Short mmCIF file of C-alpha atoms and ligand atoms in Angstrom, two decimals:
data_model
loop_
_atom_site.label_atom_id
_atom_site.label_comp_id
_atom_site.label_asym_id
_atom_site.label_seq_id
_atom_site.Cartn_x
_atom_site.Cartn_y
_atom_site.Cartn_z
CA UNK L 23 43.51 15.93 44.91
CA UNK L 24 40.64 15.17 42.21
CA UNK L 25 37.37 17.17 42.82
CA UNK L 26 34.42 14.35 43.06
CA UNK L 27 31.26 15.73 42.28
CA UNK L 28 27.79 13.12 42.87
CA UNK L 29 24.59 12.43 41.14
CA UNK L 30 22.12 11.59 42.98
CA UNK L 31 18.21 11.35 43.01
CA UNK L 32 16.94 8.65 45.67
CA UNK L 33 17.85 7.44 49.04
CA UNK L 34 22.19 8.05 48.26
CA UNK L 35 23.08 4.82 50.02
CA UNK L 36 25.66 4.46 47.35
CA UNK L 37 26.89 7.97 48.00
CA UNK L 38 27.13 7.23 51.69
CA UNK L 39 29.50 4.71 50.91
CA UNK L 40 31.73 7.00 49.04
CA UNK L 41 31.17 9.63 51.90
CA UNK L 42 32.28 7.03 54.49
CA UNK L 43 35.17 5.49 52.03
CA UNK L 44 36.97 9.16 51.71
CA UNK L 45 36.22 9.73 55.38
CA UNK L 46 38.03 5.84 55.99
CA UNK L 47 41.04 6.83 53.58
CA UNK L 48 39.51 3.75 51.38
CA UNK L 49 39.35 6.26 48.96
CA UNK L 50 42.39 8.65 49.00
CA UNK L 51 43.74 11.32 46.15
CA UNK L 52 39.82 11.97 45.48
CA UNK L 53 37.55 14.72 47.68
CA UNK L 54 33.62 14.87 46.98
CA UNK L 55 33.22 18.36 46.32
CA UNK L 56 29.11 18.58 45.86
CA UNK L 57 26.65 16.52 45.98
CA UNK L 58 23.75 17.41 42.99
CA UNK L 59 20.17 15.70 43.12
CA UNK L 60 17.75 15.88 40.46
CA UNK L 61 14.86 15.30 43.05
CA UNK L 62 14.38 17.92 46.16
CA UNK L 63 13.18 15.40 47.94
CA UNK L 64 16.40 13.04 48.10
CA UNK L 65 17.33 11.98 51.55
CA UNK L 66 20.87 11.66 49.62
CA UNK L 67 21.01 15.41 50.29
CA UNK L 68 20.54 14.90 53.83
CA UNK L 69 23.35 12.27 54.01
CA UNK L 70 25.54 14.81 52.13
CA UNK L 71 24.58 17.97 54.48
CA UNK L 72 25.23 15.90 57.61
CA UNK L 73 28.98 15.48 56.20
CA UNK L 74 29.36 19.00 55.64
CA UNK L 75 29.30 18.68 51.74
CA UNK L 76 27.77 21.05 49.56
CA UNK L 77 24.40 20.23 47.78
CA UNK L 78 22.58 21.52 45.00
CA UNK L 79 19.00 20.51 43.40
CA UNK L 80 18.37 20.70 40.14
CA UNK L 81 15.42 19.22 39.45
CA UNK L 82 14.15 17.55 36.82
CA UNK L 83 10.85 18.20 36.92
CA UNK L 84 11.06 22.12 36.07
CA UNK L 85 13.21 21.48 32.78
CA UNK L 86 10.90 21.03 29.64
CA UNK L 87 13.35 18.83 28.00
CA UNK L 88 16.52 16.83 28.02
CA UNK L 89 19.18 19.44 26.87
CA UNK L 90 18.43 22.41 29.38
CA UNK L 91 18.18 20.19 32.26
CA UNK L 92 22.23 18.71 30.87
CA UNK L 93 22.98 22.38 30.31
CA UNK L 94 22.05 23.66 33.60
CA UNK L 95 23.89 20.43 34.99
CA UNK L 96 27.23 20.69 32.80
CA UNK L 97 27.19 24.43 34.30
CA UNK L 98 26.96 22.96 37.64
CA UNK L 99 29.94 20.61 36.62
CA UNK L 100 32.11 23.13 35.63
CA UNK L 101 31.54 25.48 38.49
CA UNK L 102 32.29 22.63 41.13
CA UNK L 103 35.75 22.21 38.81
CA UNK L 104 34.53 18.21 38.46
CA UNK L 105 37.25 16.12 37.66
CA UNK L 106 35.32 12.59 37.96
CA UNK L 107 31.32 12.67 38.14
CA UNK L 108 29.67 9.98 39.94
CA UNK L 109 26.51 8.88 39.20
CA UNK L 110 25.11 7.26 42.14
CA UNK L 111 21.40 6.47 41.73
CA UNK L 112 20.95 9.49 39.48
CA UNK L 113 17.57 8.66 37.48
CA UNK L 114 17.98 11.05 34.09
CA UNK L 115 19.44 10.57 31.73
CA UNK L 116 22.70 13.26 30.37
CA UNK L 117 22.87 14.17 26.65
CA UNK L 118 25.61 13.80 24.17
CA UNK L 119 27.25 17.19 25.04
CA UNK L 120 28.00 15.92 28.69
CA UNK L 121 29.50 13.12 27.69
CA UNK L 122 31.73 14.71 25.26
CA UNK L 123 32.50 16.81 27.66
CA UNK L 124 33.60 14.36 30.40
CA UNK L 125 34.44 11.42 28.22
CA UNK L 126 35.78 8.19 30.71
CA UNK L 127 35.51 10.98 33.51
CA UNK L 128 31.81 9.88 34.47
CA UNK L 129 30.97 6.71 35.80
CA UNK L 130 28.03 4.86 37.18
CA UNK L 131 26.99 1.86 39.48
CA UNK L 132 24.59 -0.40 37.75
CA UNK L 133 22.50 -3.06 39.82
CA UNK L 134 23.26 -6.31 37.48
CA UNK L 135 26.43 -8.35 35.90
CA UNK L 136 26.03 -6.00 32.51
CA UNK L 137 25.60 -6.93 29.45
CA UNK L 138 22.48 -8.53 31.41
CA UNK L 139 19.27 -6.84 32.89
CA UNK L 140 20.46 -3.63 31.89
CA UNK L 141 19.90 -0.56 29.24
CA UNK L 142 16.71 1.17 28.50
CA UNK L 143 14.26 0.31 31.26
CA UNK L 144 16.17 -1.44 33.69
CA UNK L 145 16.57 0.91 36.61
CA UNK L 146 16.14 0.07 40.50
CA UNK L 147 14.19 -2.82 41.70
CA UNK L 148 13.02 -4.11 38.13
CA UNK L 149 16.74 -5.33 37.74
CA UNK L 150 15.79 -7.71 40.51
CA UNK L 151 12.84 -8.53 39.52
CA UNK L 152 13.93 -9.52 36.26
CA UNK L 153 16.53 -11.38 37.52
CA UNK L 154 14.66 -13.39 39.79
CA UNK L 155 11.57 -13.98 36.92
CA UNK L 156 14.63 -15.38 34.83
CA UNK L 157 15.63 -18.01 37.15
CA UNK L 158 19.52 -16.70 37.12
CA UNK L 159 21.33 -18.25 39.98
CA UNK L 160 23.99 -15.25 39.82
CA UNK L 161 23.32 -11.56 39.91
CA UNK L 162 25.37 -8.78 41.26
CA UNK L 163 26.80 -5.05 40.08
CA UNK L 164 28.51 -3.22 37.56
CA UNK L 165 30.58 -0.06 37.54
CA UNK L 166 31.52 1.32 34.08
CA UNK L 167 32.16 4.20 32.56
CA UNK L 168 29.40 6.62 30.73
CA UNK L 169 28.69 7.01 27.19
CA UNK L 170 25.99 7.72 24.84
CA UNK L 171 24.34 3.88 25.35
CA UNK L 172 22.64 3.38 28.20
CA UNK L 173 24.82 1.19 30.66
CA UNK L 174 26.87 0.72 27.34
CA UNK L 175 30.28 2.22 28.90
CA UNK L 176 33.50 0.12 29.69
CA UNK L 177 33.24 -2.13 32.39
CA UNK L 178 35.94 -1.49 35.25
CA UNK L 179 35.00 -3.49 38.23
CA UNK L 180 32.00 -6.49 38.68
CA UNK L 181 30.99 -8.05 41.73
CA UNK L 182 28.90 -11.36 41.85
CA UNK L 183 26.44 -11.94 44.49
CA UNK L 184 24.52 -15.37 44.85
CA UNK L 185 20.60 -15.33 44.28
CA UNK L 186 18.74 -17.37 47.19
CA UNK L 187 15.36 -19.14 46.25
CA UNK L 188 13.33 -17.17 48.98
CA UNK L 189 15.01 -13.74 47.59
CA UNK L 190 12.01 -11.36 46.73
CA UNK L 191 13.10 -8.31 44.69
CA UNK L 192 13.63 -5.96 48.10
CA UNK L 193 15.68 -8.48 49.94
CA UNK L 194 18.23 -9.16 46.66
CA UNK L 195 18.42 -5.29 46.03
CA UNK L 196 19.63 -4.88 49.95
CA UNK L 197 21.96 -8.01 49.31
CA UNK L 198 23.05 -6.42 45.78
CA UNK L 199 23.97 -2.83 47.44
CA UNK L 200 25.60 -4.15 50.90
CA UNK L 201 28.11 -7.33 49.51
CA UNK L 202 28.55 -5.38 45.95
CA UNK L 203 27.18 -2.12 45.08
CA UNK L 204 28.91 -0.32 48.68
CA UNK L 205 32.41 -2.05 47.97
CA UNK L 206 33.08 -1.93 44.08
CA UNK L 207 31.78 2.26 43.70
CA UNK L 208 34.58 3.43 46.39
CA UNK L 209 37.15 1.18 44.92
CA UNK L 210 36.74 1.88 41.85
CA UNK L 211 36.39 6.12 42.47
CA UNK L 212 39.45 5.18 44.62
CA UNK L 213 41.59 3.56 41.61
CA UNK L 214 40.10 6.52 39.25
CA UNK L 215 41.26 8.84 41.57
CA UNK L 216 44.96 7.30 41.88
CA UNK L 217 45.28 7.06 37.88
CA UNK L 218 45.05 3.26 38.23
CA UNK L 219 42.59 2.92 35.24
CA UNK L 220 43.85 2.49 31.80
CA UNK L 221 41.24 2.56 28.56
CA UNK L 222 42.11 -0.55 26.14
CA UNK L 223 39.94 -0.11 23.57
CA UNK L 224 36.58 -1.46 25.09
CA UNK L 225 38.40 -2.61 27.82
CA UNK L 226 39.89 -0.96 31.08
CA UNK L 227 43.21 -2.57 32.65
CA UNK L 228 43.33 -1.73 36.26
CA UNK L 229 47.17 -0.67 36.53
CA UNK L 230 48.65 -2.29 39.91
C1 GRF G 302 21.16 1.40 43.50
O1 GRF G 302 20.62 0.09 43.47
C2 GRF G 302 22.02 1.60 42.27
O2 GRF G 302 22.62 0.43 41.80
C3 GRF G 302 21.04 2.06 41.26
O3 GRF G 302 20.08 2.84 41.96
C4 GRF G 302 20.08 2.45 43.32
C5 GRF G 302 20.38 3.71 44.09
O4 GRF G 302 20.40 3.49 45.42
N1 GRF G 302 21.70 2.87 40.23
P1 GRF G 302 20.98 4.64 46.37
O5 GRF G 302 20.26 5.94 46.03
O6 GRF G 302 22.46 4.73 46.11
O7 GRF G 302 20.67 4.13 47.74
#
């Protein structure tokens, strides 16, 4: 049984989905341990505390710089005995010492079809909007796995998801997280968890 421990920072819709997937046996070998939010204010802690899973806050805000907020977090990590991290709408960025740490053991849910509308600056609804400004008739999500690069980690599952020519930014976002985002995070924490994901290189090969 692999300990799951969640980043979060916003409204933890993604996080619900794991919540409900390990509750559903969609996700099985794989228990979420702790939710951690980098904003107090987070109704992803509420979702977490209404399942009976611990939360923590460490917030962002207090931390004058990059490394002591990824110290106090690794800490965290370690306590909680984290064998995959999760980021699930989780807004900071972790240094190079996390990483090393918890190489191909973090991964995170991206809004777009990466390599597009993603890295530095494209975080929540400006994916859509860019999207949409574009004129790209396909959209959809990304999970991959964490390195140094922003987004930059290997790909292991992609969902497409149609762009409509009355979308606005909100109502592809809500399409985005309910036909992609909500169904590609569990499986993929699900295959993680059940040692289905092998590292080729830049490549992952999802083991049947
Ligand atoms: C989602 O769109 C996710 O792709 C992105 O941030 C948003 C978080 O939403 N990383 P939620 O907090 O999971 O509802």
């Amino acid at each position: 049984m692999l300990n799951i421990v969640v980043l979060v920072s916003g409204g933890g819709s993604n996080l619900q989905s794991l919540i409900d997937a390990v509750e559903q046996k969609k996700i099985t070998n794989g228990r979420i341990v702790e939710v951690i939010s980098s904003n107090p204010d987070a109704y992803a802690l509420k979702r977490a505390e209404s399942h009976g899973i611990k939360t923590r806050i460490i917030n962002r805000k207090i931390f004058s710089n990059t490394d002591e907020f990824c110290d106090t977090i690794k800490q965290a990590l370690q306590s909680a005995g984290a064998d995959l991290v999760v980021l699930a709408g989780f807004m900071s960025i972790l240094n190079k010492s996390i990483i090393d740490e918890y190489r191909h053991k973090i991964i995170n849910i991206h809004p777009s079809l990466i390599p597009a509308f993603c890295g530095k600056g494209f975080y929540g609804l400006k994916v859509h909007q860019k999207a949409i400004e574009y004129g790209v008739k396909i959209t959809g999500a990304t999970v991959h796995f964490v390195n140094e690069i922003p987004d930059g980690g290997e790909i292991i599952l992609q969902k497409a998801v149609e762009i409509r020519s009355d979308d606005t930014a909100e109502s592809l976002q809500l399409r985005v997280m309910k036909e992609a985002e909500w169904d590609i995070l569990p499986r993929a924490v699900d295959l993680f968890c059940n040692n289905k994901l092998e590292i080729n290189g830049n490549k992952v090969i999802i083991k049947e």
